[in-house]
mmCIF file of C-alpha atoms in Angstrom:
data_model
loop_
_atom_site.group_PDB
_atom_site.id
_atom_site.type_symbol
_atom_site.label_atom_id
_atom_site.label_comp_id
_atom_site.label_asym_id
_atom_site.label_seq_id
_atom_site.Cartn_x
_atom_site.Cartn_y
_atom_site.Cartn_z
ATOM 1 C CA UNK A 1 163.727 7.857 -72.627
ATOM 2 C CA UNK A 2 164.544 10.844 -70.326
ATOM 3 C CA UNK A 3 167.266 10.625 -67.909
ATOM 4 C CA UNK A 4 166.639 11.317 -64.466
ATOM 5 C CA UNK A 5 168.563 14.612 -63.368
ATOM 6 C CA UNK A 6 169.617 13.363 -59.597
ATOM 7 C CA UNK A 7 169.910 17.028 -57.074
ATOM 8 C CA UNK A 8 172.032 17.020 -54.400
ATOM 9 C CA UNK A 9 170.062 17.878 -51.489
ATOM 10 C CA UNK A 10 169.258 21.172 -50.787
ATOM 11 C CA UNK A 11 171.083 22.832 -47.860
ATOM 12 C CA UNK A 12 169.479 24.363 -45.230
ATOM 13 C CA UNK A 13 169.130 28.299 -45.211
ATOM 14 C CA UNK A 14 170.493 29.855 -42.172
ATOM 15 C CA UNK A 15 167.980 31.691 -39.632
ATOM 16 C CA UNK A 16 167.989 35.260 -40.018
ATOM 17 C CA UNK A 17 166.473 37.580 -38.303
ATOM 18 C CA UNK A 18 162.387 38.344 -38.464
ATOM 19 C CA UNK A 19 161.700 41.499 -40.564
ATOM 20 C CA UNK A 20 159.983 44.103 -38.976
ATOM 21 C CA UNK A 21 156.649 44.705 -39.531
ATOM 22 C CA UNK A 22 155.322 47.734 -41.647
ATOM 23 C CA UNK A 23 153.771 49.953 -39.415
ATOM 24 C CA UNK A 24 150.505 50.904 -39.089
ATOM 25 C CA UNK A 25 148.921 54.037 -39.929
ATOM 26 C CA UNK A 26 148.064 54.824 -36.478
ATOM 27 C CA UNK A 27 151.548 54.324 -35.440
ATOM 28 C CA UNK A 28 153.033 56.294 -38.355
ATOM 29 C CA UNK A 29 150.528 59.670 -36.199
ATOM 30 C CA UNK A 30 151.916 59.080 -32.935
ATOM 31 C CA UNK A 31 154.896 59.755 -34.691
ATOM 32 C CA UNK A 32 153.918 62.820 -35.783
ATOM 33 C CA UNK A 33 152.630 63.805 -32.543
ATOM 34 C CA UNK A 34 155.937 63.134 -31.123
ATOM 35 C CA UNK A 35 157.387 64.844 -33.974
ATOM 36 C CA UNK A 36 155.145 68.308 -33.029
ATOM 37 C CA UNK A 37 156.217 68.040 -29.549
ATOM 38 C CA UNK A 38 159.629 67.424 -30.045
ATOM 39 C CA UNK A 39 159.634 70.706 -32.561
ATOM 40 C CA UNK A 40 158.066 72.803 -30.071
ATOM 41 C CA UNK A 41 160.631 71.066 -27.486
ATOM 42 C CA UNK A 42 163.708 72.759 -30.345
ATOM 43 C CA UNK A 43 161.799 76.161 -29.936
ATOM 44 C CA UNK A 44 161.915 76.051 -26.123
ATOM 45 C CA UNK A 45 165.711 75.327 -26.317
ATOM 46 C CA UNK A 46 166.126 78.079 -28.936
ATOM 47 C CA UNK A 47 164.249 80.588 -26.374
ATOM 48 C CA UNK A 48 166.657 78.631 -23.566
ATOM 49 C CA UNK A 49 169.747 79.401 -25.294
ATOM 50 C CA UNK A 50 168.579 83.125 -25.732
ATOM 51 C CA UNK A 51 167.599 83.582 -21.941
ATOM 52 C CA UNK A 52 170.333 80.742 -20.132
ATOM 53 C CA UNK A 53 172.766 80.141 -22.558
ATOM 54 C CA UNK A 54 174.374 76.540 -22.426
ATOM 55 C CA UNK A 55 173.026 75.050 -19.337
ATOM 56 C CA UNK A 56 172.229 71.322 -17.811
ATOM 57 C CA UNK A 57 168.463 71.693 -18.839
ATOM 58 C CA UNK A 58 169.973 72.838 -22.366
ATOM 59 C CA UNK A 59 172.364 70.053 -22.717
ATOM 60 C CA UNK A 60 169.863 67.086 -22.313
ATOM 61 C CA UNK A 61 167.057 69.104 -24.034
ATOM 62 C CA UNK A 62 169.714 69.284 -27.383
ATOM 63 C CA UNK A 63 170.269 65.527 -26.855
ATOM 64 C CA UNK A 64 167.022 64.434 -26.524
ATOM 65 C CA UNK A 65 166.191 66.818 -29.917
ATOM 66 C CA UNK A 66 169.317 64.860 -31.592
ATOM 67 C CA UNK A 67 168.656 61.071 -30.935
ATOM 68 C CA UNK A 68 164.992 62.240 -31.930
ATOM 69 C CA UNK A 69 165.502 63.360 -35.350
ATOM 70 C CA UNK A 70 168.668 60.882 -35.655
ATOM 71 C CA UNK A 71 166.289 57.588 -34.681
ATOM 72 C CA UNK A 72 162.866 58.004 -34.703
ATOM 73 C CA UNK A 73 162.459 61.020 -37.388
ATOM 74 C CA UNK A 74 164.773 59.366 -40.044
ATOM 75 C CA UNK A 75 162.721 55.833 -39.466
ATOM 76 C CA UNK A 76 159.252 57.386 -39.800
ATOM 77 C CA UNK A 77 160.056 58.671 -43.339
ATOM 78 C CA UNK A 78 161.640 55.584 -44.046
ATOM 79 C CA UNK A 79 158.529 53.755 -43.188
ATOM 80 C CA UNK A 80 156.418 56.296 -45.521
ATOM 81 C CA UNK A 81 158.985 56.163 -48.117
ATOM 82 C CA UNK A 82 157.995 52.279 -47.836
ATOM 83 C CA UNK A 83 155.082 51.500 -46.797
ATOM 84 C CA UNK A 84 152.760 54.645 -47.669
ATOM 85 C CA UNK A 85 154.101 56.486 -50.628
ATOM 86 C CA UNK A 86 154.592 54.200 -53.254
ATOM 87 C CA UNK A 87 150.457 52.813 -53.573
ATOM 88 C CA UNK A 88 149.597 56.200 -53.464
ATOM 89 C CA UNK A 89 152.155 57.256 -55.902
ATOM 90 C CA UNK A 90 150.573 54.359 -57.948
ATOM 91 C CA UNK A 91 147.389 55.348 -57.945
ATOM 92 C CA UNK A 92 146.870 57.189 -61.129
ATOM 93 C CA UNK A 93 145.503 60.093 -59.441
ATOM 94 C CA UNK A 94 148.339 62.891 -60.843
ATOM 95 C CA UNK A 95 146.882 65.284 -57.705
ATOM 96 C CA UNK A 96 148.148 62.321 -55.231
ATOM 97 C CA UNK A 97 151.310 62.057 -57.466
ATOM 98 C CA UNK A 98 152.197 65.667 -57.060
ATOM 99 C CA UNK A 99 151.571 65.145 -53.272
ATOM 100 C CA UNK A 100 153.644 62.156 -52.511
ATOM 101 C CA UNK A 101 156.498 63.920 -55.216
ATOM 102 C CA UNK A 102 156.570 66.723 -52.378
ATOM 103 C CA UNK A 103 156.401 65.032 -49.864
ATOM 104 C CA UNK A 104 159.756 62.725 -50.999
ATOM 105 C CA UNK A 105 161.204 66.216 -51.727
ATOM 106 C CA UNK A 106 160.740 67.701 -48.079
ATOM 107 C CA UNK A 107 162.378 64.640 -46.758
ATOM 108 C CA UNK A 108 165.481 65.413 -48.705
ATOM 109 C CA UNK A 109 164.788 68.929 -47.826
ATOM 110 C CA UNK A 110 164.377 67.889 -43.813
ATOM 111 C CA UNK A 111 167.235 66.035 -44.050
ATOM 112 C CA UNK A 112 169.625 68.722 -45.217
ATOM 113 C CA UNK A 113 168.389 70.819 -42.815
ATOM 114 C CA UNK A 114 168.767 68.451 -39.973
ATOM 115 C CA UNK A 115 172.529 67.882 -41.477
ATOM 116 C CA UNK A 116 172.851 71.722 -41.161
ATOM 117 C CA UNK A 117 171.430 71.544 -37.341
ATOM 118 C CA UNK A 118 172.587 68.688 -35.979
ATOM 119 C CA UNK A 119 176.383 69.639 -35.210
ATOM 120 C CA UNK A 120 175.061 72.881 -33.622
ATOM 121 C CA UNK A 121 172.727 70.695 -31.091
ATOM 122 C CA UNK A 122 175.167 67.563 -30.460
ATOM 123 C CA UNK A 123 177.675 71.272 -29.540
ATOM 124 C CA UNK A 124 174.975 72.249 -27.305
ATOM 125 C CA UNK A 125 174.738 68.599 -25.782
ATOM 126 C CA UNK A 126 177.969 68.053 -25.355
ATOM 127 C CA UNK A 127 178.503 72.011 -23.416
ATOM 128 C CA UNK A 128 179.600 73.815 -26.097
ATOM 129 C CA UNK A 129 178.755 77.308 -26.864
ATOM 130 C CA UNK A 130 180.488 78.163 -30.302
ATOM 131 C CA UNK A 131 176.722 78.564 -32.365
ATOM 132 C CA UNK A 132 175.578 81.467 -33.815
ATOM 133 C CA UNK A 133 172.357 81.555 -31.955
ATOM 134 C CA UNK A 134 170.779 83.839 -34.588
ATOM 135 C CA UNK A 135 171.661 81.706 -37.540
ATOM 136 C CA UNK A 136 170.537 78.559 -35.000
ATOM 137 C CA UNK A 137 167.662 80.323 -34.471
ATOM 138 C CA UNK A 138 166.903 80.777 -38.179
ATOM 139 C CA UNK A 139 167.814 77.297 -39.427
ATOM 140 C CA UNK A 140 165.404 76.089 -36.580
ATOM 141 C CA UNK A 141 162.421 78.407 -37.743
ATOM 142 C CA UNK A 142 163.321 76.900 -41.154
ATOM 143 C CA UNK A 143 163.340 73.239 -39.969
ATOM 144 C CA UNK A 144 160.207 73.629 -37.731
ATOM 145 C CA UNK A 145 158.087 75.051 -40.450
ATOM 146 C CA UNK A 146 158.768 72.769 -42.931
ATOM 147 C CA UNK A 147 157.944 70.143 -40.596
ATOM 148 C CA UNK A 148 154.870 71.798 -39.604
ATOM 149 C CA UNK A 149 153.851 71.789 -42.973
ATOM 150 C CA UNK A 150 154.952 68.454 -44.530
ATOM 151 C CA UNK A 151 152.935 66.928 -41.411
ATOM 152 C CA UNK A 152 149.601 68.879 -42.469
ATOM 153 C CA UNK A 153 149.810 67.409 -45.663
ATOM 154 C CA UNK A 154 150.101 64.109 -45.034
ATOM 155 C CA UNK A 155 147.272 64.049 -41.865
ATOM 156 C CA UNK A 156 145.032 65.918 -44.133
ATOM 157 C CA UNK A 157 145.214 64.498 -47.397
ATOM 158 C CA UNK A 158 148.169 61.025 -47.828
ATOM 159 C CA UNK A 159 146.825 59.473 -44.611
ATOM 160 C CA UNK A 160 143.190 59.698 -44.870
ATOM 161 C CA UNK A 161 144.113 58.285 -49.007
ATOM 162 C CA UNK A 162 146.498 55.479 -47.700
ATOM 163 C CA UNK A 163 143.537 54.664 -44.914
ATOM 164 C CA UNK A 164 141.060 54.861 -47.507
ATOM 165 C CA UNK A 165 143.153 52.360 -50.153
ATOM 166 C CA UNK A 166 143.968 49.983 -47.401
ATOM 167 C CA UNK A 167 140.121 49.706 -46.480
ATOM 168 C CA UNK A 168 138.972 48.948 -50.119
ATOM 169 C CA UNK A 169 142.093 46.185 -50.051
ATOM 170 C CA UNK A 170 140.825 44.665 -46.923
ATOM 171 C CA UNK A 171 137.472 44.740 -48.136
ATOM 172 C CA UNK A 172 138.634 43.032 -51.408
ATOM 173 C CA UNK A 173 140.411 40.519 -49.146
ATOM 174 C CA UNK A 174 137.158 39.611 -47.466
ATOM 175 C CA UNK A 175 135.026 39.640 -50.389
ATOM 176 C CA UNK A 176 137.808 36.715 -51.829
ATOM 177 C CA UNK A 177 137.465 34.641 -48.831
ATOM 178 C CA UNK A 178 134.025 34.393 -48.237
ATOM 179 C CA UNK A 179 133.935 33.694 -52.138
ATOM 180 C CA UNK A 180 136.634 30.821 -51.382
#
């Protein structure tokens, strides 16, 4: 004879907040779009600062630049870090390996130069004028071509992949449920 086990009732979980969804690939390019235009935005200040110096127009250009690459920059690799990279990482495909591996690695590279930048611009928002502006200059041209070219790669070879996986999942999906 077994003894019944007797459970306390369980206790109710508090609410917490809903999770985000992942976003979508489409979402992930208008990103990058305003990623392009906010790079070509940093050149235009650079070319400011040469011609103007620290002005109004230069001030809220810098901030703008800043709470870009602070928010929405940091979040989009976040979201690839999360949502894109690791399937095709995954994949068994050591061409798409090598991709994704460089891709992590110019985050950590866009990163430290953005940690390099970033007190220079917030000094520009905030009216200062004690940069460099040919070192600022240079770490931008760094920054802005690295971007340039981490965002080639992944429009021209990890999105169309990731676009291409998720259509063969949702295709497996639908195969399952009309099987159900």
């Amino acid at each position: 004879m077994c003894a019944e086990v007797v459970r306390p009732p369980r206790v109710a979980r508090p609410a917490r907040p809903a999770v985000p969804a992942l976003p979508t690939l489409d979402a992930l390019d208008g990103t990058h779009a305003q990623m392009m235009a906010t790079l070509s935005q940093l050149g235009g200040l650079m070319r400011h600062l040469r011609e103007n110096g620290v002005d109004d127009t230069a001030r809220r250009n810098a901030a703008d630049i800043c709470a870009f690459f602070v928010e929405t920059a940091r979040q989009h690799h976040a979201d690839e870090e999360r949502a894109v990279f690791p399937a095709l990482f995954a994949s068994g495909d050591a061409e798409m390996r090598a991709h994704v591996e460089r891709l992590q690695q110019d985050h950590g590279w866009l990163e430290e130069d953005w940690i390099e930048l970033e007190p220079q611009l917030q000094a520009v928002a905030q009216g200062y004028s004690w940069y460099d502006i040919d070192e600022l200059s240079h770490a931008v041209d760094v920054f802005v071509n690295l971007y340039r070219e981490h965002i080639a790669l992944e429009e021209s070879m990890i999105y169309p992949a990731a676009r291409k996986r998720a259509a063969v999942a949702q295709a497996g999906v639908a195969q399952r449920l009309e099987q159900g």
